[in-house]
């Protein structure tokens, strides 16, 4: 399951309220302006079944989900998204833009929940084979700032957003550790700065890594 030669797998990561949705919109405009073919998707989600799993994962239930149930459901949704969106897009030579992917599992289930990385790696290999993102843009922000932004939106906090600040600090640290471990994959952007500042850095990254396509 290696990347198709001409496809490009781009993932966006970051903690709550880091500005991923805003960044995804910016990147889509940049690609459209250049007439680059792309597929957009998100995780957990992206297909009918994966979106149903998302609703279960983020919804509030009378019965708590065990950490392993949560981990398995993330990968079940991922398997659907890979089969229906990501692999076909890469095989067609497109840029596949995915809002969160397996680095989120290392950050949230590994770092946040405190699961060992070994079960995450085992499931990553099972579900994805050799497929890994070609580039991951990590929007890094102090969780206090990110949560304040997230709380500024309407609607109640979902099941994971309701975790305590310690959880989000562990998530951030796990993301930064992934970026240190895989410097060729990760582009880390300071998402605590103004929107204009973030977009300027995004533009630099896009021109440098995708400008030649
Ligand atoms: N999850 C997991 O645990 N394991 C996994 O493997 C995967 C996911 C794949 C759903 O993710 C949840 O699933 C997530 C991780 C978990 N945890 N939770 N809960 P999601 O990506 O759908 O949801 P999210 O992380 O909650 O995204 P978000 O809160 O919507 O944040 P965002 O998309 O990064 O932010 P935004 O909507 O672009 O911006 C938030 C607000 O801030 C908005 O009003 C913007 O206008 C504003 N903003 C954005 N940038 C700026 C700057 N630079 N300055 C000032 N204001 C800004």
mmCIF file of N, CA, C and O in Angstrom, residues 15-18 54-61 108 113 143-165 167-168:
data_model
loop_
_atom_site.group_PDB
_atom_site.id
_atom_site.type_symbol
_atom_site.label_atom_id
_atom_site.label_comp_id
_atom_site.label_asym_id
_atom_site.label_seq_id
_atom_site.Cartn_x
_atom_site.Cartn_y
_atom_site.Cartn_z
ATOM 1 N N UNK A 15 -4.037 20.686 17.976
ATOM 2 C CA UNK A 15 -4.972 20.520 19.094
ATOM 3 C C UNK A 15 -6.267 21.270 18.831
ATOM 4 O O UNK A 15 -6.470 21.866 17.768
ATOM 5 N N UNK A 16 -7.142 21.260 19.829
ATOM 6 C CA UNK A 16 -8.433 21.948 19.732
ATOM 7 C C UNK A 16 -8.229 23.416 19.389
ATOM 8 O O UNK A 16 -7.367 24.070 19.984
ATOM 9 N N UNK A 17 -9.028 23.932 18.465
ATOM 10 C CA UNK A 17 -9.007 25.363 18.168
ATOM 11 C C UNK A 17 -7.692 25.868 17.591
ATOM 12 O O UNK A 17 -7.435 27.075 17.587
ATOM 13 N N UNK A 18 -6.873 24.951 17.056
ATOM 14 C CA UNK A 18 -5.578 25.375 16.483
ATOM 15 C C UNK A 18 -5.773 26.133 15.172
ATOM 16 O O UNK A 18 -4.889 26.865 14.739
ATOM 17 N N UNK A 54 -17.733 8.490 13.755
ATOM 18 C CA UNK A 54 -17.373 9.787 14.346
ATOM 19 C C UNK A 54 -18.434 10.245 15.359
ATOM 20 O O UNK A 54 -18.108 10.703 16.447
ATOM 21 N N UNK A 55 -19.706 10.084 14.930
ATOM 22 C CA UNK A 55 -20.784 10.519 15.822
ATOM 23 C C UNK A 55 -20.737 9.723 17.134
ATOM 24 O O UNK A 55 -20.944 10.275 18.219
ATOM 25 N N UNK A 56 -20.430 8.421 17.023
ATOM 26 C CA UNK A 56 -20.311 7.601 18.240
ATOM 27 C C UNK A 56 -19.107 8.021 19.069
ATOM 28 O O UNK A 56 -19.163 8.087 20.297
ATOM 29 N N UNK A 57 -17.998 8.328 18.380
ATOM 30 C CA UNK A 57 -16.763 8.689 19.089
ATOM 31 C C UNK A 57 -16.873 10.024 19.813
ATOM 32 O O UNK A 57 -16.309 10.198 20.891
ATOM 33 N N UNK A 58 -17.564 10.985 19.207
ATOM 34 C CA UNK A 58 -17.592 12.332 19.787
ATOM 35 C C UNK A 58 -18.849 12.600 20.608
ATOM 36 O O UNK A 58 -18.903 13.585 21.346
ATOM 37 N N UNK A 59 -19.856 11.729 20.463
ATOM 38 C CA UNK A 59 -21.116 11.939 21.180
ATOM 39 C C UNK A 59 -20.999 11.574 22.652
ATOM 40 O O UNK A 59 -20.023 10.969 23.105
ATOM 41 N N UNK A 60 -22.014 11.979 23.393
ATOM 42 C CA UNK A 60 -22.046 11.668 24.828
ATOM 43 C C UNK A 60 -22.945 10.444 25.028
ATOM 44 O O UNK A 60 -24.038 10.374 24.467
ATOM 45 N N UNK A 61 -22.462 9.466 25.789
ATOM 46 C CA UNK A 61 -23.218 8.233 25.995
ATOM 47 C C UNK A 61 -23.375 7.979 27.485
ATOM 48 O O UNK A 61 -22.560 8.440 28.285
ATOM 49 N N UNK A 108 -3.611 11.848 20.609
ATOM 50 C CA UNK A 108 -4.771 11.785 21.519
ATOM 51 C C UNK A 108 -4.854 10.463 22.296
ATOM 52 O O UNK A 108 -5.020 10.466 23.512
ATOM 53 N N UNK A 113 -4.551 9.846 26.172
ATOM 54 C CA UNK A 113 -5.082 8.742 27.002
ATOM 55 C C UNK A 113 -3.980 7.965 27.706
ATOM 56 O O UNK A 113 -4.259 7.137 28.584
ATOM 57 N N UNK A 143 -2.564 24.980 24.456
ATOM 58 C CA UNK A 143 -3.942 24.484 24.602
ATOM 59 C C UNK A 143 -4.885 25.475 25.288
ATOM 60 O O UNK A 143 -6.083 25.456 25.028
ATOM 61 N N UNK A 144 -4.353 26.334 26.157
ATOM 62 C CA UNK A 144 -5.225 27.340 26.809
ATOM 63 C C UNK A 144 -5.828 28.262 25.746
ATOM 64 O O UNK A 144 -7.012 28.594 25.786
ATOM 65 N N UNK A 145 -4.987 28.660 24.787
ATOM 66 C CA UNK A 145 -5.451 29.555 23.717
ATOM 67 C C UNK A 145 -6.420 28.793 22.800
ATOM 68 O O UNK A 145 -7.492 29.286 22.447
ATOM 69 N N UNK A 146 -6.038 27.569 22.437
ATOM 70 C CA UNK A 146 -6.872 26.770 21.532
ATOM 71 C C UNK A 146 -8.240 26.488 22.125
ATOM 72 O O UNK A 146 -9.268 26.619 21.451
ATOM 73 N N UNK A 147 -8.284 26.110 23.412
ATOM 74 C CA UNK A 147 -9.576 25.799 24.041
ATOM 75 C C UNK A 147 -10.440 27.048 24.145
ATOM 76 O O UNK A 147 -11.661 26.982 23.981
ATOM 77 N N UNK A 148 -9.794 28.200 24.395
ATOM 78 C CA UNK A 148 -10.571 29.452 24.471
ATOM 79 C C UNK A 148 -11.208 29.725 23.107
ATOM 80 O O UNK A 148 -12.379 30.121 23.032
ATOM 81 N N UNK A 149 -10.461 29.485 22.029
ATOM 82 C CA UNK A 149 -11.035 29.671 20.685
ATOM 83 C C UNK A 149 -12.184 28.677 20.458
ATOM 84 O O UNK A 149 -13.241 29.044 19.957
ATOM 85 N N UNK A 150 -11.946 27.406 20.808
ATOM 86 C CA UNK A 150 -12.964 26.369 20.575
ATOM 87 C C UNK A 150 -14.240 26.682 21.370
ATOM 88 O O UNK A 150 -15.354 26.492 20.881
ATOM 89 N N UNK A 151 -14.061 27.187 22.591
ATOM 90 C CA UNK A 151 -15.233 27.487 23.431
ATOM 91 C C UNK A 151 -15.994 28.698 22.903
ATOM 92 O O UNK A 151 -17.168 28.884 23.216
ATOM 93 N N UNK A 152 -15.303 29.523 22.082
ATOM 94 C CA UNK A 152 -15.944 30.705 21.508
ATOM 95 C C UNK A 152 -16.972 30.350 20.444
ATOM 96 O O UNK A 152 -17.814 31.164 20.077
ATOM 97 N N UNK A 153 -16.907 29.084 19.953
ATOM 98 C CA UNK A 153 -17.888 28.679 18.937
ATOM 99 C C UNK A 153 -19.179 28.282 19.625
ATOM 100 O O UNK A 153 -19.195 27.921 20.794
ATOM 101 N N UNK A 154 -20.269 28.279 18.823
ATOM 102 C CA UNK A 154 -21.553 27.874 19.412
ATOM 103 C C UNK A 154 -21.582 26.349 19.545
ATOM 104 O O UNK A 154 -20.795 25.640 18.931
ATOM 105 N N UNK A 155 -22.502 25.852 20.348
ATOM 106 C CA UNK A 155 -22.669 24.407 20.504
ATOM 107 C C UNK A 155 -21.890 23.888 21.702
ATOM 108 O O UNK A 155 -20.941 24.517 22.163
ATOM 109 N N UNK A 156 -22.304 22.709 22.201
ATOM 110 C CA UNK A 156 -21.657 22.170 23.394
ATOM 111 C C UNK A 156 -20.359 21.462 23.005
ATOM 112 O O UNK A 156 -20.168 21.069 21.858
ATOM 113 N N UNK A 157 -19.471 21.319 23.993
ATOM 114 C CA UNK A 157 -18.208 20.633 23.755
ATOM 115 C C UNK A 157 -18.476 19.144 23.559
ATOM 116 O O UNK A 157 -19.341 18.561 24.222
ATOM 117 N N UNK A 158 -17.723 18.504 22.632
ATOM 118 C CA UNK A 158 -17.941 17.075 22.416
ATOM 119 C C UNK A 158 -17.232 16.258 23.496
ATOM 120 O O UNK A 158 -16.586 16.806 24.392
ATOM 121 N N UNK A 159 -17.360 14.930 23.376
ATOM 122 C CA UNK A 159 -16.857 14.030 24.434
ATOM 123 C C UNK A 159 -15.359 14.217 24.691
ATOM 124 O O UNK A 159 -14.921 14.206 25.848
ATOM 125 N N UNK A 160 -14.580 14.423 23.619
ATOM 126 C CA UNK A 160 -13.128 14.559 23.812
ATOM 127 C C UNK A 160 -12.772 15.985 24.235
ATOM 128 O O UNK A 160 -11.909 16.194 25.092
ATOM 129 N N UNK A 161 -13.471 16.960 23.685
ATOM 130 C CA UNK A 161 -13.206 18.361 24.065
ATOM 131 C C UNK A 161 -13.437 18.611 25.558
ATOM 132 O O UNK A 161 -12.927 19.580 26.108
ATOM 133 N N UNK A 162 -14.237 17.741 26.181
ATOM 134 C CA UNK A 162 -14.538 17.940 27.605
ATOM 135 C C UNK A 162 -13.429 17.473 28.537
ATOM 136 O O UNK A 162 -13.539 17.614 29.753
ATOM 137 N N UNK A 163 -12.372 16.913 27.960
ATOM 138 C CA UNK A 163 -11.253 16.472 28.813
ATOM 139 C C UNK A 163 -10.603 17.666 29.516
ATOM 140 O O UNK A 163 -10.765 18.809 29.108
ATOM 141 N N UNK A 164 -9.801 17.356 30.562
ATOM 142 C CA UNK A 164 -9.157 18.416 31.353
ATOM 143 C C UNK A 164 -7.925 18.949 30.617
ATOM 144 O O UNK A 164 -7.402 18.310 29.707
ATOM 145 N N UNK A 165 -7.438 20.114 31.056
ATOM 146 C CA UNK A 165 -6.317 20.767 30.397
ATOM 147 C C UNK A 165 -5.075 19.869 30.329
ATOM 148 O O UNK A 165 -4.363 19.866 29.332
ATOM 149 N N UNK A 167 -4.864 16.790 29.778
ATOM 150 C CA UNK A 167 -5.015 15.911 28.612
ATOM 151 C C UNK A 167 -4.498 16.633 27.365
ATOM 152 O O UNK A 167 -3.722 16.083 26.587
ATOM 153 N N UNK A 168 -4.896 17.895 27.195
ATOM 154 C CA UNK A 168 -4.528 18.628 25.973
ATOM 155 C C UNK A 168 -3.047 19.015 25.969
ATOM 156 O O UNK A 168 -2.441 19.138 24.898
#
